[in-house]
PDB file of C-alpha atoms in Angstrom:
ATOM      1  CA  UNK H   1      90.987 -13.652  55.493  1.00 85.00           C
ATOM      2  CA  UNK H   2      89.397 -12.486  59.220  1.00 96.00           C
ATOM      3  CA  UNK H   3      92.347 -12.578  61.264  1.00 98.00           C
ATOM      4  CA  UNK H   4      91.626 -12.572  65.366  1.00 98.00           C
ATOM      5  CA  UNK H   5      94.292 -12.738  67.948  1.00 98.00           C
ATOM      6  CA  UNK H   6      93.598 -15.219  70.933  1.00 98.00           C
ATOM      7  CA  UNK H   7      94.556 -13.438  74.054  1.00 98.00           C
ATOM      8  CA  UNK H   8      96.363 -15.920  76.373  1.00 98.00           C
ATOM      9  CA  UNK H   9      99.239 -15.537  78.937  1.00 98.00           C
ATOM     10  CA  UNK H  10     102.420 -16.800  79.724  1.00 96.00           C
ATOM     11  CA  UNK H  11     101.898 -20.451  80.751  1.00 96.00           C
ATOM     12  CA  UNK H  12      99.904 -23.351  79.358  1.00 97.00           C
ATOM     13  CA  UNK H  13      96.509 -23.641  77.798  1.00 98.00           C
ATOM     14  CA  UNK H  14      95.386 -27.190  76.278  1.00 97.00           C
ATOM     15  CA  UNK H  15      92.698 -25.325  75.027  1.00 98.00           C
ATOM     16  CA  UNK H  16      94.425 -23.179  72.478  1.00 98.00           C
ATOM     17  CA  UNK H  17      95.762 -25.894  69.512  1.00 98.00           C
ATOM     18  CA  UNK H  18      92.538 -27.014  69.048  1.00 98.00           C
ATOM     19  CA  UNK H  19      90.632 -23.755  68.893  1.00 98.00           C
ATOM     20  CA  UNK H  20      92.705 -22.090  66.621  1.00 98.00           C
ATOM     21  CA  UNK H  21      92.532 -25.385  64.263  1.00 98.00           C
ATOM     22  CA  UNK H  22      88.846 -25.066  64.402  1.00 98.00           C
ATOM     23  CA  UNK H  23      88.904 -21.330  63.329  1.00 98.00           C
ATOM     24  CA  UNK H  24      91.148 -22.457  60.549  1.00 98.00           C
ATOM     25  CA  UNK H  25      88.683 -24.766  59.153  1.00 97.00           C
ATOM     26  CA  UNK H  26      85.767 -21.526  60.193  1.00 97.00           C
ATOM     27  CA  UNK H  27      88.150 -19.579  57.778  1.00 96.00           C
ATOM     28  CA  UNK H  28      89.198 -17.352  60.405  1.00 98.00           C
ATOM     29  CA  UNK H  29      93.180 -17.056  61.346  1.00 98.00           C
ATOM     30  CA  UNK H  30      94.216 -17.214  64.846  1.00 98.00           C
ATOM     31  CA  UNK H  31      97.104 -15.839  66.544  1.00 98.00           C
ATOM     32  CA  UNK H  32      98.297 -16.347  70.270  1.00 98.00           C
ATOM     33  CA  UNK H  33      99.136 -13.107  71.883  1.00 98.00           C
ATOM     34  CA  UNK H  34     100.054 -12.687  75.570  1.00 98.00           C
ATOM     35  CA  UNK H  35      97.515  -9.911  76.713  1.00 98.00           C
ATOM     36  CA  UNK H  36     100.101  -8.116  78.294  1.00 98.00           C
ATOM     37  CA  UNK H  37     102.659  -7.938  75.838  1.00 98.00           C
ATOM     38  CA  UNK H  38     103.539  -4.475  75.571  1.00 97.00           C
ATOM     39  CA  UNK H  39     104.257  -4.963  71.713  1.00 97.00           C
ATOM     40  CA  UNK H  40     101.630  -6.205  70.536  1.00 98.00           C
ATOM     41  CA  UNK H  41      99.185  -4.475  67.737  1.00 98.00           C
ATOM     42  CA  UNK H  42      95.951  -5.026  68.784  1.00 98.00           C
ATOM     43  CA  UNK H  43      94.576  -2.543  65.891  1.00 98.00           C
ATOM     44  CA  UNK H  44      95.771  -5.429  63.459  1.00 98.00           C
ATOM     45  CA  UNK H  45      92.777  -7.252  64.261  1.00 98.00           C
ATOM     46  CA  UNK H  46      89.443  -7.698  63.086  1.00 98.00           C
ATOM     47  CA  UNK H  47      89.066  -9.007  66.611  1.00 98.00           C
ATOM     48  CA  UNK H  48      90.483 -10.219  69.993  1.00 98.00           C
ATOM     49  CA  UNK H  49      89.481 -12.965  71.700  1.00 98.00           C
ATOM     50  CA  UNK H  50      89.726 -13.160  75.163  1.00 98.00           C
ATOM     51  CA  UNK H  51      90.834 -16.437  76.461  1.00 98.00           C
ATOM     52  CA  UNK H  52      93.456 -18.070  79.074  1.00 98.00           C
ATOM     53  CA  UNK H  53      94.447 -14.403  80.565  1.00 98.00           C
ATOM     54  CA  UNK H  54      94.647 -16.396  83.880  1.00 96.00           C
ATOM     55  CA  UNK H  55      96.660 -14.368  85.510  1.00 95.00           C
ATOM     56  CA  UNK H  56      94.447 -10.933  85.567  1.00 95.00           C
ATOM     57  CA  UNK H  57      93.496 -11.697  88.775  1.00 92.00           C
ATOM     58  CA  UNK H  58      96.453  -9.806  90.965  1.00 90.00           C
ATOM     59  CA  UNK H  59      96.360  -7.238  88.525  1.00 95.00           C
ATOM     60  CA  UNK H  60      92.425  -6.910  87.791  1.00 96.00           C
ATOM     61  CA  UNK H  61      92.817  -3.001  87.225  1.00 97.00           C
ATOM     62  CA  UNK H  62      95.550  -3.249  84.937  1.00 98.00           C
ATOM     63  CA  UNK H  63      93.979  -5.833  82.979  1.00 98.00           C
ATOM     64  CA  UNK H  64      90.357  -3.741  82.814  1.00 98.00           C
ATOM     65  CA  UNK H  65      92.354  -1.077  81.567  1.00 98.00           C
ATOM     66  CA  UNK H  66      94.114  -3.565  78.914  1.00 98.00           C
ATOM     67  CA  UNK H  67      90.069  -4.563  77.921  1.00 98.00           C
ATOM     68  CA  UNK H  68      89.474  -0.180  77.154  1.00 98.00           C
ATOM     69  CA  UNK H  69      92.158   0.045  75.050  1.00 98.00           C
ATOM     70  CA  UNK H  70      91.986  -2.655  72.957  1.00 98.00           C
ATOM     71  CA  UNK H  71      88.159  -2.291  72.656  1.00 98.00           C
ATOM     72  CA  UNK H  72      88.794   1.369  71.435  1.00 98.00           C
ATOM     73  CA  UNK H  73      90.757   0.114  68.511  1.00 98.00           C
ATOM     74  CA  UNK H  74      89.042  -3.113  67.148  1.00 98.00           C
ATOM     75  CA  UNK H  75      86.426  -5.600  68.218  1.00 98.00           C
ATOM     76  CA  UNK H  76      86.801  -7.405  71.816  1.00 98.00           C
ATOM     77  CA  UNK H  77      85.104 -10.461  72.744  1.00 98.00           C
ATOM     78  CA  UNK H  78      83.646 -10.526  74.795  1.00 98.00           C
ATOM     79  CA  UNK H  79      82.689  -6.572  75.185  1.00 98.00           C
ATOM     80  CA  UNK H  80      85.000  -4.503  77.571  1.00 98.00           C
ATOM     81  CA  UNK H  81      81.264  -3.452  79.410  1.00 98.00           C
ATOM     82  CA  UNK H  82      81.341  -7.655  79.976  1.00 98.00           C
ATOM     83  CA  UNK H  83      84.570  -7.784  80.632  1.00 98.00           C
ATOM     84  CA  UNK H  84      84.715  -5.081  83.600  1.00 98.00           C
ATOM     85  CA  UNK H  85      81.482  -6.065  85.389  1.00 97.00           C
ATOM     86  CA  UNK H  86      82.291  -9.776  85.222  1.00 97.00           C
ATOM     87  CA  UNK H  87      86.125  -9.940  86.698  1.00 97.00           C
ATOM     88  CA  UNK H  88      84.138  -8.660  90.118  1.00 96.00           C
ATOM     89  CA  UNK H  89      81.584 -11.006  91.297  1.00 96.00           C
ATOM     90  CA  UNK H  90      79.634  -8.262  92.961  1.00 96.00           C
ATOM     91  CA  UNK H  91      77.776  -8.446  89.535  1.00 96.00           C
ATOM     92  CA  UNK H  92      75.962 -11.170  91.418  1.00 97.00           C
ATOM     93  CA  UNK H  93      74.063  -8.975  92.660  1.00 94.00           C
ATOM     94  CA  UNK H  94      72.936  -7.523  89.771  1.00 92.00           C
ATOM     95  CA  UNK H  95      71.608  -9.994  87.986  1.00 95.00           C
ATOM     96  CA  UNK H  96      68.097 -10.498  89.380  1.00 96.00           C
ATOM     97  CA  UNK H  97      68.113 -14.351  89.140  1.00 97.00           C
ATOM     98  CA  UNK H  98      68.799 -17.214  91.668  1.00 98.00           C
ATOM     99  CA  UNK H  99      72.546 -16.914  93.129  1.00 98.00           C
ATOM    100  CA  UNK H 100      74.176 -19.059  96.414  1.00 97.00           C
ATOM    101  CA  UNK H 101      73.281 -16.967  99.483  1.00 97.00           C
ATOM    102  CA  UNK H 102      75.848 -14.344  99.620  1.00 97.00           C
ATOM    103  CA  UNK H 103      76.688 -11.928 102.899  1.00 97.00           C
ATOM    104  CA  UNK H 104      79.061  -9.087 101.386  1.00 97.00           C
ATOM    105  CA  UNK H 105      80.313  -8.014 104.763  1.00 97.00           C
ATOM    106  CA  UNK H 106      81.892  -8.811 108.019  1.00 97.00           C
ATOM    107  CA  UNK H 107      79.371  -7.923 110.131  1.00 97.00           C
ATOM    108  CA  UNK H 108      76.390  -9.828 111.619  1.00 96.00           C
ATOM    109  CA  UNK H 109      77.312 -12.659 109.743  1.00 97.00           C
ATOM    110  CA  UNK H 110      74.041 -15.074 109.234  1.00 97.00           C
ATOM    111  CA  UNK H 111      74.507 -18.029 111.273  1.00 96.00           C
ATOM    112  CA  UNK H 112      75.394 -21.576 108.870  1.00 97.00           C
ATOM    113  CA  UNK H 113      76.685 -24.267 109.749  1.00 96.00           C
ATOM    114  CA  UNK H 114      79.602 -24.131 108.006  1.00 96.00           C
ATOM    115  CA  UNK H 115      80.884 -20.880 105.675  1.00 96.00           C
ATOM    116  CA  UNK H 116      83.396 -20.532 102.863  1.00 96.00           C
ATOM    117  CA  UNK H 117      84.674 -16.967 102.648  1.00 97.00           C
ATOM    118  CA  UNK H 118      86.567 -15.423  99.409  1.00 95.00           C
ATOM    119  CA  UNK H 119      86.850 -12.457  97.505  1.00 95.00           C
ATOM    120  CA  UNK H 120      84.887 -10.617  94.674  1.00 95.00           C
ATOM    121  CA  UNK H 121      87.969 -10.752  92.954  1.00 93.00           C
ATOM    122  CA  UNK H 122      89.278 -13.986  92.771  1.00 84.00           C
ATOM    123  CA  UNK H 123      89.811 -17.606  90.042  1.00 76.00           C
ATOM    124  CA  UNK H 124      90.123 -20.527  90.869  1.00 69.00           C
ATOM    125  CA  UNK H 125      89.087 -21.096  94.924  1.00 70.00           C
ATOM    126  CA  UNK H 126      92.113 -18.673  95.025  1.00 73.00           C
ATOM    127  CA  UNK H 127      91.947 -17.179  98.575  1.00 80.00           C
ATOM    128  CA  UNK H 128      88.921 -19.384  99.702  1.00 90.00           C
ATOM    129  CA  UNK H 129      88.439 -20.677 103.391  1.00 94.00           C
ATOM    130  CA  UNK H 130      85.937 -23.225 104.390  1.00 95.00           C
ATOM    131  CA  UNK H 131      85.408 -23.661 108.013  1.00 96.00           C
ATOM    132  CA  UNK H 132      82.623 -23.909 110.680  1.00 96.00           C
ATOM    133  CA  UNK H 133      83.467 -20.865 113.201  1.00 97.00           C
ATOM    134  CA  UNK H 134      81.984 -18.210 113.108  1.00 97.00           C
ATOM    135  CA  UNK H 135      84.131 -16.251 114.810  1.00 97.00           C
ATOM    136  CA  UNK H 136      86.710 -16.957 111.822  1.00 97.00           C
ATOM    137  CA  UNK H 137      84.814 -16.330 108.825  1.00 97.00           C
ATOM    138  CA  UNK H 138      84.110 -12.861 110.132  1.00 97.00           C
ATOM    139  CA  UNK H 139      87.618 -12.482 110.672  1.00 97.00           C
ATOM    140  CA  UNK H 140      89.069 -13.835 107.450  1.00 97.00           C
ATOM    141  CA  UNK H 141      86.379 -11.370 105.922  1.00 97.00           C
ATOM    142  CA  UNK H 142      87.317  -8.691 107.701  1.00 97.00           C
ATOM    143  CA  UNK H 143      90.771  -9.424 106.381  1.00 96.00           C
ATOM    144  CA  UNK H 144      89.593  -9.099 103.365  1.00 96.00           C
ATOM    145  CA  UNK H 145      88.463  -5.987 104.054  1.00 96.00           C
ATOM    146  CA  UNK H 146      90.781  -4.037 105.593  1.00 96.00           C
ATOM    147  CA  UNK H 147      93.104  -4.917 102.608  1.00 94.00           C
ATOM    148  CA  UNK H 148      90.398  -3.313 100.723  1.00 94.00           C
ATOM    149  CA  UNK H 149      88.797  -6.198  98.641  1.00 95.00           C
ATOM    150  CA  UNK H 150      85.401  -7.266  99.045  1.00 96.00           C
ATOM    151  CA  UNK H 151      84.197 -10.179 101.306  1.00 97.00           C
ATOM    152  CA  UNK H 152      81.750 -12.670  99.309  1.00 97.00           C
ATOM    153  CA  UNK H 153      80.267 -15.197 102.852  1.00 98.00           C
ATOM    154  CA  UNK H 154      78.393 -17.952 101.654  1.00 97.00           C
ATOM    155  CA  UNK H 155      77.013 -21.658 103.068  1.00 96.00           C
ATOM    156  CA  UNK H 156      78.965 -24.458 102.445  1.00 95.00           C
ATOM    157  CA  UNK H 157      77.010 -26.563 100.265  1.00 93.00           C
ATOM    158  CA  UNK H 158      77.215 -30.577 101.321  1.00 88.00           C
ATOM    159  CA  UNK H 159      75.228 -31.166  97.907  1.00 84.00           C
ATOM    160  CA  UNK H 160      77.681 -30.303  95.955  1.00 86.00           C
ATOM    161  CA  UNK H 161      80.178 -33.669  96.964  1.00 83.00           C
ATOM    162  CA  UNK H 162      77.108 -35.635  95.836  1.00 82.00           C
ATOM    163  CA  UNK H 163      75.941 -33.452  93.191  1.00 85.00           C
ATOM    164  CA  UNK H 164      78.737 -31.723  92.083  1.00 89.00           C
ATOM    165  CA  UNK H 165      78.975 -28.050  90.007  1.00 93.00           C
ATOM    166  CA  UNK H 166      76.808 -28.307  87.023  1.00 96.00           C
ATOM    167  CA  UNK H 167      78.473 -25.782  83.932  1.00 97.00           C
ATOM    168  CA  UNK H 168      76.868 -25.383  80.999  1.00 98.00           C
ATOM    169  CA  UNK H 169      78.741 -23.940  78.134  1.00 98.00           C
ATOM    170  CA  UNK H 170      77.130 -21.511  75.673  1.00 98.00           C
ATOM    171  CA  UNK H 171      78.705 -20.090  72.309  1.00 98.00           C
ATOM    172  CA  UNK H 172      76.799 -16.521  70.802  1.00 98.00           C
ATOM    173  CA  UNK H 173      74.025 -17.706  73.165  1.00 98.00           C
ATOM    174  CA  UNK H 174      73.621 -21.191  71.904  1.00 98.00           C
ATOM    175  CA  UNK H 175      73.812 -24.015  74.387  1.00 98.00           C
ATOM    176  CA  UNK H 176      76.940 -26.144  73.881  1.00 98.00           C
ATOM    177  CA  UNK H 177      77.877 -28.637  76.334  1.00 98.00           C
ATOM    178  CA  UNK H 178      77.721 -29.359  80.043  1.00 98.00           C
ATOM    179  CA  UNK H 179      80.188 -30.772  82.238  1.00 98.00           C
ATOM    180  CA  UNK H 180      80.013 -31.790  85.891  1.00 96.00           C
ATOM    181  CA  UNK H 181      82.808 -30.575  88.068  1.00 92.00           C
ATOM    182  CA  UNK H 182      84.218 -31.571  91.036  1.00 78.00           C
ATOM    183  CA  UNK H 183      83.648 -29.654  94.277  1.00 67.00           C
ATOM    184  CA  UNK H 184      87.064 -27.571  95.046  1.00 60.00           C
ATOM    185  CA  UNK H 185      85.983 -27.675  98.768  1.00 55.00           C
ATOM    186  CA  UNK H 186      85.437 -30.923  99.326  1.00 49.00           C
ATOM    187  CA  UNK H 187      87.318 -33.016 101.906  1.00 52.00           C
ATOM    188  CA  UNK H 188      90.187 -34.304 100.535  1.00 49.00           C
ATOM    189  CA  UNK H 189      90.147 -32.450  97.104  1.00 48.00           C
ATOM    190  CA  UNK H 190      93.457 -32.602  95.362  1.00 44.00           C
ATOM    191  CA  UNK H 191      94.216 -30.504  92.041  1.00 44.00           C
ATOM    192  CA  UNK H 192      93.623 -33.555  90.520  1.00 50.00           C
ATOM    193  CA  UNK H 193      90.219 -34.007  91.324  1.00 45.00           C
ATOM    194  CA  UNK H 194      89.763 -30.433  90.855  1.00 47.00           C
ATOM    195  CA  UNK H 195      90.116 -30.405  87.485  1.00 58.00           C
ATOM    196  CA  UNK H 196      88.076 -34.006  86.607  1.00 75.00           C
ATOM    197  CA  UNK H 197      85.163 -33.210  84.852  1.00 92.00           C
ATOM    198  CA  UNK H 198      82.681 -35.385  82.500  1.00 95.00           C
ATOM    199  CA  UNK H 199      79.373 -34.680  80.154  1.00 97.00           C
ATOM    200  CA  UNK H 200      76.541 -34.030  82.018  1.00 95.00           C
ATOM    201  CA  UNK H 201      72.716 -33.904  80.369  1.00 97.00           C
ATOM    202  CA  UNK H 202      71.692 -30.973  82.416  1.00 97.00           C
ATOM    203  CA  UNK H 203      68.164 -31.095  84.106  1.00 97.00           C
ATOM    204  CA  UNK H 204      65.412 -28.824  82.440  1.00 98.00           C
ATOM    205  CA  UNK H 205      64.854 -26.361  85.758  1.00 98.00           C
ATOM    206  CA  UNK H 206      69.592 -25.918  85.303  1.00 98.00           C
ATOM    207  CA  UNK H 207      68.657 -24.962  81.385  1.00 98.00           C
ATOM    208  CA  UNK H 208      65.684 -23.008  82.649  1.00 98.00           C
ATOM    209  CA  UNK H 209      68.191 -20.859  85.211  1.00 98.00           C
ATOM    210  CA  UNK H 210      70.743 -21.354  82.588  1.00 98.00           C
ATOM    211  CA  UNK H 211      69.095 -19.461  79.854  1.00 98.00           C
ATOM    212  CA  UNK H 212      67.327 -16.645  82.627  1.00 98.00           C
ATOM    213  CA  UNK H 213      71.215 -15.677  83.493  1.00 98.00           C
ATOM    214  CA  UNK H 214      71.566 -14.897  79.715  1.00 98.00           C
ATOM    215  CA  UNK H 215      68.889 -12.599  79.414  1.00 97.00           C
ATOM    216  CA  UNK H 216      70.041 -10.762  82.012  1.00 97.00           C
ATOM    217  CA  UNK H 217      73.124  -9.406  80.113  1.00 97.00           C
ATOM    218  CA  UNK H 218      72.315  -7.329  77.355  1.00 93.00           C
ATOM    219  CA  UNK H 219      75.403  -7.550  75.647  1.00 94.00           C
ATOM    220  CA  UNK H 220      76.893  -9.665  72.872  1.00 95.00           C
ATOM    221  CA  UNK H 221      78.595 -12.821  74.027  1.00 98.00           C
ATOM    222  CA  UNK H 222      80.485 -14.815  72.121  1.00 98.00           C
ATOM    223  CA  UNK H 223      80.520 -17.406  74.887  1.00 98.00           C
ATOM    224  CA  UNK H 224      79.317 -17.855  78.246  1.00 98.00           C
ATOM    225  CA  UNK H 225      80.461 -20.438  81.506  1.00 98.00           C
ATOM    226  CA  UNK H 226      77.047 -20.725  83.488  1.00 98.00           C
ATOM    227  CA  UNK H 227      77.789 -22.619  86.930  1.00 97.00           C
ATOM    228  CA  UNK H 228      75.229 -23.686  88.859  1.00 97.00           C
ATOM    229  CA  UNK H 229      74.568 -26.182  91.594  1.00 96.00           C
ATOM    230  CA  UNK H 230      71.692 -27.152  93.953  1.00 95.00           C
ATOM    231  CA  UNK H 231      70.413 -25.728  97.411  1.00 95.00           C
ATOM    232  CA  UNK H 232      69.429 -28.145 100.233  1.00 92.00           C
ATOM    233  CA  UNK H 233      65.747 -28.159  98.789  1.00 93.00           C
ATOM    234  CA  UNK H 234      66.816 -29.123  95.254  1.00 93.00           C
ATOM    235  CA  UNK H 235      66.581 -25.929  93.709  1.00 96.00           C
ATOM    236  CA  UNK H 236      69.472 -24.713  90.837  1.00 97.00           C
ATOM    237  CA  UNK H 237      71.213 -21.333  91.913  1.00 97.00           C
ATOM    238  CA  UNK H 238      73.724 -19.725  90.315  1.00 98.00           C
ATOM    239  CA  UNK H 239      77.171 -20.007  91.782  1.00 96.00           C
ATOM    240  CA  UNK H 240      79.323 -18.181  89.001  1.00 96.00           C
ATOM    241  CA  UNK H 241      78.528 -16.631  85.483  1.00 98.00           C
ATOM    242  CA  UNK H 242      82.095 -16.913  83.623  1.00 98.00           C
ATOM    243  CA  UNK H 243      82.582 -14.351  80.710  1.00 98.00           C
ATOM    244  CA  UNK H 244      86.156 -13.275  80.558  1.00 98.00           C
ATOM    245  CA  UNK H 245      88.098 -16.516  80.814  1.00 97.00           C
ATOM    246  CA  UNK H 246      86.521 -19.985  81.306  1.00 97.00           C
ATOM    247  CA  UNK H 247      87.949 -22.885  80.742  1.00 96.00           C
ATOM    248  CA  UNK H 248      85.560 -24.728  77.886  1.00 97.00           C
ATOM    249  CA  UNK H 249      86.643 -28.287  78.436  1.00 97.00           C
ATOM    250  CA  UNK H 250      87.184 -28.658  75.027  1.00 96.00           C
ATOM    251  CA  UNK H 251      88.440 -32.352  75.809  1.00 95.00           C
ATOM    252  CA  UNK H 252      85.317 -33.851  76.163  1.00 97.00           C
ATOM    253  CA  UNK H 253      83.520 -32.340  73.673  1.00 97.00           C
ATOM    254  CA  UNK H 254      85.262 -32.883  70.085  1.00 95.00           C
ATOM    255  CA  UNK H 255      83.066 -31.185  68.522  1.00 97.00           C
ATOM    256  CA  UNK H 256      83.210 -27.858  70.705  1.00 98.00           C
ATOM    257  CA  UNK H 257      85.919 -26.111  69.360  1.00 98.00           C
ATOM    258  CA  UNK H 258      83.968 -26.267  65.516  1.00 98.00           C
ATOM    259  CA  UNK H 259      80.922 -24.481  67.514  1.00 98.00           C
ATOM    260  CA  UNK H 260      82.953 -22.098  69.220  1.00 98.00           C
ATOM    261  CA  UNK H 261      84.585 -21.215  66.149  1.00 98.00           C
ATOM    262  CA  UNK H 262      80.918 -20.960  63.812  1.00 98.00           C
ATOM    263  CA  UNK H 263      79.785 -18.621  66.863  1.00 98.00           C
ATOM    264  CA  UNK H 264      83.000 -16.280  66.379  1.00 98.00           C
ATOM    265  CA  UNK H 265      82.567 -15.827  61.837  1.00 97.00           C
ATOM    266  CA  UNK H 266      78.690 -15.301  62.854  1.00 97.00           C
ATOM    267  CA  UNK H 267      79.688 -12.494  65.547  1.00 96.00           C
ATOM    268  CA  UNK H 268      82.144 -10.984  62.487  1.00 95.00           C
ATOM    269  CA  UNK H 269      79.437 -11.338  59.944  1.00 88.00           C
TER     270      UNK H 269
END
């Protein structure tokens, strides 16, 4: 039997029960393993999974450097190339398609009417400010820099507490789900209502974008987290591609985790 290890952390992940049922049923064993348990035999594997390592983000280097080494002794999904580009979003401006408009500096900062400010390396709105002063989002970005992490300065989008983030889910480049998520930076967001989601249909120009940001990576991917949302004209932009560790929202999709798991035995062959 294909045996894969699930790379996770210490701390809780709803979505890993019923994803390792699902490879079960795929024929495909699954076993949890912290990524940065110092024991663990990742050669043992016909693969490893890279899931809920939610806590790479203070140690981004160390975890990069977890990615080469286990990618130099057995499969890793996705790719290490993915995995290194994509836990810095300066890969945004690689990707040649529609993105949020981003100023990567602390100088002559465009003038909005209101900016958020956070770094390339960051999860979860972790480190993110939202105000209307100028003055301060060129000093929290030059914060940013002087601790020597890179300032991402973008609009604050007031579609988005209508509209909401559009993410649409894709498994070995096959479209899954979509969910819409709540805006992290909206007036009165709680954790709570950070983490509400629901099914969303997405609208052909999202699937359009959606399916543009794919072609732009060359590499395998096992899955993909494609986040979009709308400019003040109406048009879809990208806000964040997610390939090292998005949360699926398995939940609302029963029939996700069966998907997820046909995409993994195709990638194995």
């Amino acid at each position: 039997m294909t045996i894969c290890a699930y790379a996770t952390f210490d701390g809780p992940d709803d979505e890993l029960a019923p994803m390792l049922a699902a490879w079960r049923e795929a024929g495909i064993e699954g076993r949890a393993e912290r990524w940065d348990d110092p024991d663990a035999d990742w050669s043992a594997y016909d693969a490893v999974v890279v899931r809920s390592v939610w806590d790479y983000v203070d140690r981004r280097e160390e975890f990069v450097g977890w990615a080469r080494r286990v990618a130099s002794v057995t499969r890793l999904l996705n790719p290490y190339p993915v995995i290194d580009a994509n836990t810095d979003k300066t890969y945004l401006r690689e990707l040649g398609v529609p993105i949020v408009p981003t100023h990567w500096s602390s100088r002559e900062l465009p003038h909005w009417p209101e900016y958020v400010v956070k770094p390339a390396v960051s999860a979860g709105a972790r480190d993110t400010t939202r105000t209307t002063d100028r003055a301060e989002a060129a000093r929290l970005a030059a914060a940013l820099e002087a601790a020597g992490r890179t300032p991402m300065v973008q609009p604050y989008l007031d579609m988005v507490e209508s509209e909401g983030e559009t993410s649409l889910l894709y498994f070995n480049r096959r479209f899954s789900h979509a969910v819409r998520r709540s805006p992290m930076l909206a007036p009165g967001a709680t954790t709570e209502d950070n983490e509400r989601a629901e099914l969303r249909t997405p609208a052909p120009d999202q699937v359009e974008l959606a399916e543009k940001v794919l072609t732009a990576v060359p590499h395998d991917l096992l899955y993909a987290r494609i986040d979009l949302v709308r400019l003040p004209g109406g048009e879809p932009v990208l806000i964040e591609l997610e390939l090292t560790e998005p949360y699926f929202f398995l939940n609302l999709d029963p029939a996700a985790p069966a998907r997820f798991a046909a995409a993994l035995r195709e990638l194995l062959g």
